[in-house]
Coordinates of C-alpha atoms in Angstrom, one line a residue:
Chain A
M193 CA 84.8 91.3 115.1
T194 CA 84.2 95.1 115.0
L195 CA 83.0 94.7 111.5
L196 CA 80.4 92.1 112.4
R197 CA 79.4 94.3 115.4
N198 CA 78.9 97.2 113.0
L199 CA 76.7 95.0 110.7
G200 CA 74.9 93.6 113.8
R201 CA 73.8 97.0 115.1
R202 CA 71.7 97.5 112.0
K203 CA 70.3 94.1 111.9
L204 CA 67.1 94.8 109.9
R205 CA 68.8 96.9 107.2
T206 CA 71.7 94.6 106.9
G207 CA 69.4 91.7 106.8
L208 CA 67.3 93.2 104.0
T209 CA 70.3 94.1 102.0
I210 CA 71.7 90.5 102.4
A211 CA 68.3 89.2 101.4
G212 CA 68.5 91.4 98.2
I213 CA 71.9 89.9 97.3
T214 CA 70.6 86.5 98.2
I215 CA 67.7 86.6 95.8
G216 CA 70.0 87.9 93.0
I217 CA 72.6 85.1 93.6
W218 CA 69.8 82.6 94.1
A219 CA 68.5 83.5 90.6
L220 CA 72.0 83.5 89.2
V221 CA 72.7 80.0 90.6
V222 CA 69.4 78.5 89.5
F223 CA 69.5 80.0 86.0
S224 CA 73.2 79.3 85.5
S225 CA 72.6 75.7 86.5
M226 CA 69.9 75.5 83.9
A227 CA 72.2 77.1 81.3
N228 CA 74.9 74.6 82.3
K229 CA 72.7 71.7 81.7
I230 CA 71.6 73.0 78.4
N231 CA 75.1 73.7 77.5
S232 CA 76.2 70.2 78.4
L233 CA 73.4 68.8 76.4
V234 CA 74.5 70.8 73.4
E235 CA 78.1 69.9 74.0
G236 CA 77.1 66.2 74.1
G237 CA 75.2 66.7 70.9
S238 CA 78.1 68.6 69.4
E239 CA 80.4 65.8 70.4
Y240 CA 78.0 63.2 69.0
Y241 CA 77.6 65.0 65.7
G242 CA 81.3 65.9 65.8
D243 CA 82.9 64.3 62.8
K244 CA 80.0 62.6 61.2
I245 CA 77.2 63.3 58.8
V246 CA 73.6 62.3 59.7
V247 CA 71.4 61.6 56.6
T248 CA 67.6 61.8 56.9
D249 CA 64.7 61.9 54.6
A250 CA 63.7 65.3 53.4
S251 CA 60.7 64.6 51.2
G252 CA 58.2 65.6 53.9
G253 CA 59.8 69.0 54.4
G254 CA 62.3 69.8 57.1
F255 CA 60.7 67.9 59.9
S256 CA 60.1 64.6 58.2
T257 CA 59.5 61.5 60.2
L258 CA 59.5 59.4 57.0
P259 CA 62.0 56.6 57.0
V260 CA 65.0 56.5 54.6
S261 CA 65.5 53.6 52.4
I262 CA 68.2 51.1 53.5
D263 CA 69.3 50.9 49.9
S264 CA 70.8 54.4 50.3
V265 CA 73.4 52.9 52.5
V266 CA 75.0 51.2 49.6
A267 CA 74.8 54.3 47.5
I268 CA 76.4 56.4 50.2
Q269 CA 79.1 53.8 50.8
G270 CA 80.2 54.4 47.2
I271 CA 80.7 58.1 47.6
D272 CA 84.2 59.4 47.6
G273 CA 85.3 60.3 51.2
V274 CA 82.8 58.0 53.0
D275 CA 84.4 55.5 55.2
V276 CA 81.5 53.8 56.9
A277 CA 77.7 54.3 56.6
I278 CA 75.3 52.6 58.9
P279 CA 71.5 52.7 59.2
Q280 CA 69.9 53.6 62.5
V281 CA 66.4 53.7 63.8
A282 CA 65.3 56.3 66.3
F283 CA 61.8 57.1 67.6
V284 CA 60.1 58.4 70.7
A285 CA 59.7 55.7 73.3
D286 CA 56.1 56.7 74.2
A287 CA 53.4 56.8 71.5
D288 CA 51.6 59.6 73.4
A289 CA 54.7 61.4 74.6
T290 CA 53.9 65.0 75.5
I291 CA 56.3 67.8 75.0
S292 CA 58.6 68.0 78.0
F293 CA 61.5 70.1 78.9
G294 CA 64.7 68.4 78.1
P295 CA 65.3 65.6 75.7
P296 CA 62.4 63.1 75.2
E297 CA 63.0 59.4 75.9
Q298 CA 64.1 57.9 72.7
V299 CA 64.5 54.4 71.3
V300 CA 67.7 53.9 69.3
G301 CA 68.2 50.9 67.2
G302 CA 71.5 50.0 65.4
V303 CA 73.5 47.0 64.7
A304 CA 76.1 46.8 67.4
G305 CA 79.6 47.1 66.0
A306 CA 78.5 48.2 62.6
D307 CA 80.4 51.4 63.0
E308 CA 83.6 49.5 62.8
G309 CA 84.9 51.3 65.8
R310 CA 84.5 54.7 64.3
E311 CA 82.1 56.0 67.0
G312 CA 84.1 58.3 69.3
F313 CA 81.4 58.7 71.9
E314 CA 82.0 55.7 74.1
L315 CA 79.2 54.2 76.2
R316 CA 79.9 52.1 79.3
A317 CA 77.5 49.8 81.2
S318 CA 77.2 50.4 84.9
Q319 CA 75.2 47.1 85.2
G320 CA 75.0 44.2 82.8
R321 CA 76.4 44.7 79.3
L322 CA 76.2 46.6 76.1
L323 CA 74.4 45.2 73.0
T324 CA 76.3 43.0 70.6
A325 CA 75.7 42.0 67.0
D326 CA 74.4 38.6 68.3
D327 CA 71.4 40.4 70.0
E328 CA 69.9 41.0 66.5
G329 CA 66.5 39.5 66.5
E330 CA 66.3 39.3 70.3
N331 CA 63.9 41.4 72.4
V332 CA 66.6 42.9 74.6
V333 CA 67.4 46.5 75.5
V334 CA 70.1 48.5 77.1
M335 CA 68.9 51.6 79.0
G336 CA 70.4 55.0 79.6
A337 CA 70.9 56.0 83.2
D338 CA 68.0 58.5 83.4
V339 CA 65.4 56.5 81.5
A340 CA 66.3 53.4 83.6
R341 CA 65.6 55.4 86.7
S342 CA 62.4 57.0 85.4
R343 CA 61.0 53.6 84.3
A344 CA 62.3 51.8 87.4
A345 CA 64.1 49.3 85.2
T346 CA 66.1 46.6 86.8
L347 CA 68.8 44.4 85.2
G348 CA 67.2 41.2 83.9
G349 CA 63.7 42.7 84.4
D350 CA 61.0 43.3 81.8
L351 CA 60.3 46.5 80.0
V352 CA 57.3 47.2 77.8
I353 CA 57.8 49.6 74.9
R354 CA 54.8 50.4 72.6
G355 CA 53.2 47.1 73.6
R356 CA 56.3 45.0 73.1
T357 CA 58.1 43.4 76.1
F358 CA 61.9 43.5 76.3
Q359 CA 64.4 42.1 78.7
V360 CA 66.8 44.7 80.2
V361 CA 70.3 43.3 79.7
G362 CA 72.3 46.4 80.6
I363 CA 72.1 49.9 82.2
L364 CA 74.5 52.6 81.1
E365 CA 76.7 54.9 83.1
P366 CA 75.4 58.5 83.1
T367 CA 76.9 60.6 80.3
L368 CA 75.0 63.8 81.1
T369 CA 73.7 64.0 77.6
A370 CA 71.4 62.3 75.1
P371 CA 72.3 58.5 75.8
D372 CA 71.0 59.0 79.4
S373 CA 67.4 59.2 78.1
S374 CA 67.9 56.7 75.3
I375 CA 66.8 53.0 75.1
F376 CA 69.1 51.0 72.9
M377 CA 67.7 47.9 71.1
P378 CA 68.8 45.6 68.2
F379 CA 68.4 47.1 64.7
D380 CA 66.0 44.6 63.2
I381 CA 63.6 44.8 66.2
A382 CA 63.7 48.6 66.0
Q383 CA 63.1 48.4 62.3
S384 CA 59.9 46.4 62.7
M385 CA 58.7 48.8 65.5
L386 CA 59.4 51.7 63.2
H387 CA 57.5 50.0 60.5
E388 CA 54.5 49.5 62.8
Q389 CA 54.4 53.3 63.4
L390 CA 54.3 54.3 59.7
P391 CA 51.0 55.4 58.2
P392 CA 49.4 52.3 56.3
I393 CA 49.8 54.1 53.0
I394 CA 53.6 54.0 53.4
S395 CA 54.0 50.8 55.4
D396 CA 52.1 48.9 52.7
Q397 CA 54.7 49.8 50.2
V398 CA 57.9 48.9 52.1
S399 CA 58.9 46.0 54.4
A400 CA 60.4 46.6 57.8
T401 CA 63.9 45.4 56.7
E402 CA 64.0 48.1 54.0
I403 CA 63.8 51.1 56.3
A404 CA 65.8 53.2 58.8
S405 CA 65.3 56.5 60.5
Q406 CA 68.6 57.9 59.5
I407 CA 72.0 57.0 58.1
V408 CA 75.0 57.8 60.1
V409 CA 78.0 58.4 57.8
Y410 CA 81.6 58.4 59.1
P411 CA 83.8 60.2 56.5
D412 CA 87.4 59.3 55.8
A413 CA 89.9 61.0 58.0
G414 CA 90.8 64.4 56.4
A415 CA 87.8 64.3 54.1
D416 CA 86.1 67.6 53.2
I417 CA 82.9 67.1 55.3
P418 CA 80.7 69.7 53.7
A419 CA 81.7 68.4 50.3
V420 CA 80.9 64.8 51.3
A421 CA 77.5 66.0 52.6
T422 CA 76.7 67.7 49.3
A423 CA 77.7 64.6 47.4
I424 CA 75.3 62.6 49.6
E425 CA 72.5 64.9 49.1
A426 CA 73.1 64.7 45.3
A427 CA 73.4 60.9 45.3
V428 CA 70.4 60.1 47.5
P429 CA 67.0 61.5 46.3
N430 CA 65.1 63.6 48.9
S431 CA 67.8 63.4 51.5
S432 CA 69.0 66.0 54.0
T433 CA 72.3 66.0 55.8
L434 CA 73.4 67.4 59.1
T435 CA 77.1 67.8 59.9
G436 CA 78.7 68.6 63.2
A437 CA 79.5 72.2 62.2
E438 CA 75.9 72.7 61.1
F439 CA 74.6 71.3 64.4
D440 CA 76.9 73.7 66.3
E441 CA 75.7 76.5 64.1
V442 CA 71.9 75.8 64.5
I443 CA 71.7 74.5 68.0
G444 CA 74.6 76.3 69.4
S445 CA 73.4 79.7 68.4
T446 CA 69.9 79.1 69.7
T447 CA 71.1 78.0 73.1
A448 CA 73.6 80.8 73.3
I449 CA 70.8 83.2 73.0
F450 CA 68.8 81.3 75.6
S451 CA 71.8 81.2 77.9
A452 CA 72.3 85.0 77.4
I453 CA 68.7 85.7 78.3
I454 CA 68.9 83.5 81.4
T455 CA 72.2 85.1 82.5
G456 CA 70.7 88.5 81.8
V457 CA 67.8 88.0 84.1
A458 CA 70.1 86.9 86.9
L459 CA 72.4 89.8 86.3
I460 CA 69.5 92.3 86.4
S461 CA 68.4 91.0 89.8
L462 CA 72.0 91.3 91.0
M463 CA 72.1 94.9 89.8
V464 CA 69.1 95.5 92.1
G465 CA 70.9 93.7 94.9
G466 CA 74.0 95.9 94.3
L467 CA 71.9 99.1 94.4
S468 CA 70.5 98.0 97.8
V469 CA 74.1 97.5 99.0
I470 CA 74.9 101.1 97.9
N471 CA 71.8 102.3 99.7
T472 CA 72.6 100.4 102.9
M473 CA 76.2 101.6 102.9
A474 CA 75.2 105.2 102.2
M475 CA 72.7 105.1 105.1
S476 CA 75.4 103.5 107.3
V477 CA 77.8 106.3 106.5
A478 CA 75.3 108.9 107.2
E479 CA 74.4 107.3 110.5
R480 CA 78.1 107.0 111.4
T481 CA 79.2 110.4 110.2
R482 CA 80.3 111.4 113.7
E483 CA 82.1 108.1 114.3
I484 CA 84.0 108.6 111.0
G485 CA 84.8 112.1 112.1
I486 CA 86.2 110.7 115.4
K487 CA 88.4 108.2 113.6
R488 CA 89.6 110.7 111.1
A489 CA 90.4 113.2 113.9
I490 CA 92.4 110.7 116.0
G491 CA 94.4 109.6 113.0
A492 CA 92.6 107.3 110.6
G493 CA 93.6 108.0 107.1
R494 CA 91.2 108.2 104.2
R495 CA 92.3 104.9 102.8
R496 CA 91.7 103.3 106.2
I497 CA 88.1 104.5 106.3
V498 CA 87.5 103.4 102.7
R499 CA 88.9 100.0 103.4
E500 CA 86.8 99.6 106.5
L501 CA 83.6 100.4 104.8
M502 CA 84.3 98.5 101.6
L503 CA 85.2 95.5 103.7
E504 CA 81.8 95.8 105.4
A505 CA 80.0 96.0 102.1
G506 CA 82.1 93.0 100.9
V507 CA 81.0 90.9 103.8
I508 CA 77.4 91.8 103.1
G509 CA 77.9 90.6 99.6
F510 CA 79.7 87.5 100.7
I511 CA 77.1 86.5 103.2
G512 CA 74.4 87.2 100.7
G513 CA 76.3 85.2 98.1
L514 CA 76.7 82.2 100.4
I515 CA 73.0 82.1 101.4
G516 CA 72.0 82.6 97.8
L517 CA 74.2 79.7 96.7
G518 CA 72.8 77.6 99.5
L519 CA 69.2 78.3 98.5
G520 CA 70.1 77.9 94.8
A521 CA 71.8 74.6 95.4
L522 CA 68.7 73.5 97.4
V523 CA 66.4 74.3 94.5
V524 CA 68.7 72.6 92.1
V525 CA 68.9 69.4 94.2
L526 CA 65.1 69.4 94.9
A527 CA 64.2 70.1 91.3
N528 CA 66.5 67.4 90.1
E529 CA 65.2 64.9 92.6
A530 CA 61.6 65.7 91.5
G531 CA 62.6 65.6 87.8
R532 CA 64.5 62.4 88.2
S533 CA 61.4 60.3 88.5
G534 CA 60.2 61.8 85.2
G535 CA 63.7 61.3 83.7
T536 CA 64.2 65.1 83.3
I537 CA 67.4 66.5 84.9
L538 CA 66.9 70.2 84.4
F539 CA 69.9 71.7 86.4
E540 CA 73.6 71.2 86.7
L541 CA 75.3 73.2 89.4
T542 CA 79.1 73.2 88.7
P543 CA 81.8 74.2 91.1
S544 CA 82.8 77.0 88.8
T545 CA 79.2 78.4 88.9
S546 CA 79.3 78.2 92.7
L547 CA 82.6 80.0 93.0
F548 CA 81.5 82.6 90.5
A549 CA 78.2 83.3 92.3
V550 CA 79.9 83.8 95.7
G551 CA 82.9 85.7 94.2
F552 CA 80.6 87.9 92.1
A553 CA 78.4 88.7 95.1
T554 CA 81.5 89.7 97.2
V555 CA 82.9 91.8 94.4
L556 CA 79.5 93.4 93.8
G557 CA 79.3 94.3 97.5
I558 CA 82.7 95.8 97.5
V559 CA 82.1 97.8 94.3
A560 CA 78.7 99.0 95.6
G561 CA 80.5 100.1 98.8
V562 CA 83.0 102.3 97.0
I563 CA 81.0 105.4 96.5
P564 CA 79.6 105.7 100.0
A565 CA 83.0 104.8 101.4
W566 CA 84.8 107.4 99.3
H567 CA 82.2 110.0 100.3
A568 CA 82.8 109.2 104.0
A569 CA 86.6 109.4 103.6
R570 CA 86.3 112.9 102.0
M571 CA 84.3 114.4 104.8
D572 CA 85.8 117.2 106.8
P573 CA 86.5 115.6 110.2
V574 CA 85.6 118.7 112.2
A575 CA 82.2 119.0 110.4
A576 CA 81.7 115.2 110.9
L577 CA 82.4 115.6 114.6
R578 CA 79.8 118.3 115.0
Y579 CA 77.2 116.1 113.1
E580 CA 74.3 115.0 115.4
Chain B
M282 CA 112.9 125.6 120.2
A283 CA 109.2 126.2 120.5
L284 CA 107.0 123.1 120.2
L285 CA 104.4 125.0 118.2
E286 CA 104.9 128.2 116.3
A287 CA 102.3 129.9 114.2
R288 CA 102.2 133.2 112.4
D289 CA 99.6 135.0 110.2
L290 CA 96.9 132.3 110.7
R291 CA 93.8 133.3 108.8
K292 CA 90.6 131.4 108.3
T293 CA 87.6 132.6 106.3
Y294 CA 84.5 130.5 105.9
R295 CA 82.3 131.4 103.0
L296 CA 78.9 130.1 103.9
S297 CA 77.3 132.0 100.9
R298 CA 78.2 134.8 98.7
T299 CA 77.1 137.4 101.2
N300 CA 77.7 135.5 104.4
V301 CA 81.5 135.3 105.0
I302 CA 82.8 134.6 108.4
E303 CA 86.3 135.6 109.2
A304 CA 87.0 133.2 112.0
L305 CA 90.7 134.0 112.3
R306 CA 92.0 137.4 111.2
G307 CA 95.8 137.0 111.6
V308 CA 96.9 135.1 114.6
D309 CA 100.5 134.6 115.9
I310 CA 101.0 132.1 118.7
T311 CA 104.0 130.3 120.2
I312 CA 103.7 127.4 122.6
E313 CA 106.8 126.0 124.4
P314 CA 107.2 122.3 125.3
G315 CA 105.6 121.4 128.7
E316 CA 103.2 124.3 128.7
M317 CA 99.6 123.9 129.7
V318 CA 97.8 126.7 127.8
A319 CA 94.2 127.7 127.9
I320 CA 92.6 129.5 124.9
M321 CA 89.7 131.5 126.2
G322 CA 87.1 133.7 124.7
P323 CA 83.4 134.1 123.9
S324 CA 81.6 132.1 121.4
G325 CA 82.6 133.0 117.8
S326 CA 85.9 134.4 118.9
G327 CA 87.8 131.9 116.8
K328 CA 89.2 129.8 119.6
S329 CA 88.0 126.5 118.2
T330 CA 89.1 127.4 114.7
L331 CA 92.5 128.1 116.1
M332 CA 92.6 124.7 117.8
H333 CA 91.5 122.9 114.7
I334 CA 94.3 124.5 112.7
L335 CA 97.0 123.9 115.4
G336 CA 95.6 120.3 115.7
L337 CA 96.0 119.9 111.9
L338 CA 92.3 119.2 111.4
H339 CA 92.0 122.3 109.2
T340 CA 94.4 124.2 107.2
P341 CA 94.9 128.0 107.4
D342 CA 94.0 130.1 104.4
P343 CA 96.8 130.5 101.9
A344 CA 98.5 133.8 101.1
V345 CA 96.4 136.4 99.2
P346 CA 98.9 138.5 97.2
G347 CA 98.7 142.2 98.3
E348 CA 96.3 141.3 101.2
S349 CA 97.7 138.7 103.5
P350 CA 101.1 136.9 103.8
A351 CA 101.5 133.1 103.7
P352 CA 100.7 131.5 107.0
T353 CA 103.5 129.7 109.0
L354 CA 102.7 126.7 111.1
L355 CA 105.7 124.9 112.7
I356 CA 105.6 121.9 114.9
D357 CA 109.1 121.2 116.3
G358 CA 110.4 123.4 113.5
R359 CA 108.7 121.4 110.7
D360 CA 106.4 123.3 108.4
M361 CA 102.8 121.9 108.5
A362 CA 101.0 124.7 106.5
T363 CA 101.5 123.0 103.2
L364 CA 101.1 119.3 104.1
G365 CA 98.5 117.2 102.4
D366 CA 95.8 115.3 104.1
G367 CA 97.7 112.1 104.4
A368 CA 100.7 113.6 106.1
R369 CA 98.6 115.7 108.5
T370 CA 96.6 112.6 109.4
R371 CA 99.8 110.7 110.2
I372 CA 101.1 113.5 112.5
R373 CA 97.7 113.6 114.2
A374 CA 97.8 109.9 114.7
S375 CA 101.4 109.6 116.1
E376 CA 102.3 113.0 117.6
M377 CA 99.0 114.4 118.9
G378 CA 96.2 113.5 121.2
F379 CA 92.7 114.9 121.1
V380 CA 90.1 115.3 123.9
F381 CA 86.6 116.6 123.0
Q382 CA 83.8 118.2 124.8
S383 CA 81.4 115.4 124.0
F384 CA 84.0 112.6 124.6
N385 CA 83.6 111.3 121.1
L386 CA 84.2 107.6 121.8
V387 CA 83.1 105.1 119.2
P388 CA 79.8 103.7 120.6
T389 CA 80.2 100.1 119.5
L390 CA 83.6 99.7 120.9
T391 CA 84.6 99.1 124.6
A392 CA 86.7 101.6 126.4
L393 CA 89.8 99.4 125.8
E394 CA 89.0 99.1 122.1
N395 CA 88.4 102.8 121.8
V396 CA 91.8 103.5 123.3
A397 CA 93.6 100.8 121.3
L398 CA 92.1 102.3 118.1
A399 CA 94.4 105.3 118.5
G400 CA 97.4 103.0 119.0
D401 CA 96.3 101.1 115.9
Y402 CA 96.2 104.2 113.8
A403 CA 99.6 105.2 115.0
G404 CA 101.0 101.9 113.7
M405 CA 101.0 99.6 116.7
S406 CA 100.2 95.9 116.2
G407 CA 96.9 94.7 117.7
A408 CA 98.5 93.1 120.7
Q409 CA 100.7 96.1 121.3
A410 CA 97.8 98.5 121.1
R411 CA 95.7 96.5 123.5
A412 CA 98.5 96.3 126.0
A413 CA 99.2 100.1 125.7
A414 CA 95.5 100.8 125.9
A415 CA 95.2 98.8 129.1
A416 CA 98.2 100.7 130.6
A417 CA 96.8 104.0 129.6
L418 CA 93.4 103.2 131.1
D419 CA 95.2 102.2 134.3
L420 CA 96.9 105.6 134.3
V421 CA 93.6 107.4 134.2
G422 CA 92.1 105.1 136.9
M423 CA 89.8 103.3 134.4
G424 CA 91.5 99.9 134.5
D425 CA 88.5 98.2 136.0
R426 CA 86.1 99.7 133.4
A427 CA 88.0 98.7 130.3
S428 CA 85.5 96.2 129.0
H429 CA 82.5 98.6 129.2
R430 CA 81.0 100.4 126.3
P431 CA 80.6 104.2 126.3
S432 CA 76.9 103.9 127.0
E433 CA 77.7 102.0 130.2
L434 CA 80.1 104.7 131.5
S435 CA 79.4 108.0 133.2
G436 CA 80.4 111.3 131.5
G437 CA 83.5 111.5 133.8
E438 CA 84.5 108.0 133.0
Q439 CA 84.0 108.5 129.2
Q440 CA 86.2 111.6 129.4
R441 CA 88.9 109.7 131.3
A442 CA 88.7 107.0 128.7
A443 CA 89.1 109.8 126.0
I444 CA 92.2 111.1 127.9
A445 CA 93.6 107.6 127.9
R446 CA 93.0 107.5 124.2
A447 CA 94.8 110.8 123.8
L448 CA 97.7 109.5 125.9
I449 CA 98.2 106.0 124.4
N450 CA 100.9 107.1 121.8
K451 CA 102.6 109.3 124.4
P452 CA 102.3 112.4 122.2
R453 CA 104.0 115.6 123.2
L454 CA 101.0 117.7 122.3
I455 CA 97.4 117.2 123.5
M456 CA 94.6 119.3 122.2
A457 CA 91.5 119.5 124.3
D458 CA 88.3 121.3 123.1
E459 CA 86.1 122.2 126.1
P460 CA 87.2 119.0 127.9
T461 CA 85.1 119.8 131.0
G462 CA 82.2 121.4 129.2
N463 CA 79.8 118.4 129.6
L464 CA 80.8 117.5 133.1
D465 CA 79.5 118.6 136.5
S466 CA 82.0 120.6 138.6
Q467 CA 83.3 117.6 140.6
R468 CA 84.0 115.5 137.5
A469 CA 85.4 118.5 135.8
A470 CA 87.8 119.1 138.6
E471 CA 88.9 115.4 138.4
V472 CA 89.5 115.5 134.7
L473 CA 91.4 118.8 134.9
A474 CA 93.5 117.5 137.7
L475 CA 94.3 114.4 135.6
M476 CA 95.5 116.5 132.7
R477 CA 97.5 118.7 135.1
Q478 CA 99.1 115.6 136.5
F479 CA 100.2 114.3 133.1
N480 CA 101.5 117.8 132.2
R481 CA 103.6 117.9 135.4
E482 CA 104.7 114.3 135.5
Q483 CA 105.2 113.5 131.8
G484 CA 105.9 117.0 130.6
Q485 CA 103.2 116.8 128.0
T486 CA 102.0 120.0 126.4
F487 CA 98.3 120.7 126.7
V488 CA 96.3 123.2 124.6
L489 CA 92.9 123.6 126.1
V490 CA 90.0 125.6 124.5
T491 CA 87.6 126.6 127.3
H492 CA 85.4 129.3 128.5
D493 CA 85.5 128.0 132.1
A494 CA 87.5 130.4 134.1
E495 CA 88.4 127.7 136.7
V496 CA 90.0 125.6 133.9
G497 CA 91.9 128.7 132.7
A498 CA 93.1 129.4 136.2
A499 CA 94.5 125.8 136.5
C500 CA 96.7 126.3 133.4
D501 CA 100.1 128.0 133.1
R502 CA 99.0 130.5 130.6
I503 CA 95.8 132.0 129.2
I504 CA 95.5 133.2 125.7
R505 CA 92.3 135.4 125.3
M506 CA 90.6 135.8 121.9
R507 CA 88.0 138.0 120.5
D508 CA 86.7 138.5 117.0
G509 CA 89.3 136.3 115.4
L510 CA 92.3 137.9 117.1
I511 CA 94.4 137.3 120.2
V512 CA 93.6 140.1 122.6
G513 CA 95.5 138.9 125.7
D514 CA 98.3 136.5 126.6
E515 CA 99.1 136.2 130.3
R516 CA 100.9 133.9 132.7
V517 CA 98.8 132.5 135.5
D518 CA 100.2 133.1 138.9
S519 CA 101.4 129.6 139.8
S520 CA 100.8 130.2 143.5
L521 CA 97.0 130.4 142.7
A522 CA 97.1 127.2 140.5
A523 CA 96.1 124.0 142.1

C-alpha cells in the first residue's frame, strides 16, 4: 500500500518510466512472437525434412524450377539404402503470386499412400477427408487450414486454381507449419498442371506423366543418409539432394541470425527502459533523502531501505511488463487477424514468451533499482535528516 | 549502574584539507536512569554532535596513538563505541526513541502509520505495531488525529505524533533535538509537559538538546557546552521546576 502511494505521489515520472519499460516489453513481445513463428516454421520444415532426402533437378542452377524425370524414381529405388522413393509435384498456387512474408500458398500433388506409411508428419482432416489413391484423375483437393480460410473454401464447394475447378473434399487441422498454406491434389492432376506451366521448349519434349517437381526418398532405417544422398546425385544426372541435416544447417542458421537480430532490437529497447528506471529511482532517492534519513534514524536497517526501494523499482518493472505484454498481445492478435484473410500468420505468442517478458521486466526493474537503493542505504542518517 | 556512560568522546569533521572542525574535543558524560537532562550551549558548541553520538547515529573518533585515548560509550554497561552500523541500528530501533526539531514524520504516511513504522523496525508484526501505535497516540492525546497525514496536522500535533513514535517501543532512553524549536510558546510548553509527564510516570530517561532556557529549567539537570567541551553540569532546583 505504502509502496503504491510512493509511486503514486510521482505520477508523471513513474508513468513515464513505466511507459519506457512498456515500450521495451512491447517490442520484445512482438519481435519474440515473430521469432517464435519463424522458429516453428523452421521446426516444421526440419521435422518434414527430418529423415528423408528430397531430390530436385539441378540443371538450371541452384534455383531450378525444371521438373525431374519420373524415370529417376526407378533408378533411385535401386540404390542401396533407399527404402521408398516417391515423385511429388509442388508449385505456387497463384500464377502471379507476389513475394509475401511467410510461406507462399502452394499446390502439392502426390499419390496418396505411395509413401507406404513412411511419412512421419501426420496430417488430420478437421472437415471432410484426406486424399486417397482412388482420387487419382479426379479434380479434388484437400486444403490446409490457413489457405482454406484465406480462400474462403468450404467443404464440398468449388475452388479454382490456375483456371481449373476443383471440389474441396477435406480441410486439414492447423499444423502451424507448411501444410497450413498447402493445397493437396491427386498426383496425375498436379502433373498435368505442372506440365502446362513449363516453357513450350520443354513441354514439347516431355509428356505430363513423365515429370515431377521432386522425388522424396525415404532411406532404410539406419542408413547413412549423406552417403545415400551422394549415391543419388551420382546415379541421377543433374540432380541435387537436400537432407534434413542440410536443411537445418542452411535454414536453421539463417533464421538463428534473424532471431538474434530481432531479440537484439528488443533487448536494446529494454536497456533504455532499464536506464530510465535507474533514473527514476535515483531521482526518487534524492527527493526522499530526508525520509530515508528519518527511517534510518528511527531504526530502519540498510537492507530494509534497499529492499523497500528495490521493491518499488520491481513494481515499476512489473507494471510496465504487464502493460507491454498486453499491448504486444493486442498487436499480435490484430496482426494475425489481419493476416489471416491473406493466409499469412506472422506471429505466435507463446506462454513462455509472455512469462519471460513480464519476468524480465520485473527483474530489470529490480536490478535497475539496486544502485540508487544502495546509494540511499549508505547515506549518513544525520546528513540525510538535514537535507532540504 | 549508569544508563549512559561516555568518556573521551571526540569528533572531528574534515570538511577540506584546511577546514577542520573539532566538534567534540574530549567529552565525559554520565546519565542515570530516569533523569531528564538538557544539553545547552550556543550554536557550534557541539551539543548536537554529542547527541548524535549518544544516540548512535554517529560514531566517536577512534583513538589516535600519542594524542587521544580510545573513546568509551556504554549503554547499560554494554560497549557501543565499536559496534557496526547494523548493531547500532538495531539498538536505535528497539532501545531508543528520537524526537526532532522539525518533527520528521514521513509525509506520505498517516500519524498512525508513522508511529507504527517505529514498532515495525523494532520487530513488531503489522497488527501489533498498529495497536501499539494507536495506544501511543492516545497517550499523547492524538487518538482522534491518527488517520491524518502530517500536512493535515499542526506543528504541535506533529510533534506529539513524533513523541508517540519515540514512545511506541517503550524505550528507556529518548533523545530529543530541539523538540520545541519550531513551536510557539504555548505548544512548546505542552510538548515539554508531555515529556516531563512520561519521565515522571514511566521513568523514561530524556536527553534534550536545546537552547531554550525554559526547556532547560524544566529538566532535572543542565549540561552546558562550549567549543566542543562540557563547561558546566548543574542540578536544577526542583522547587522551580514545573
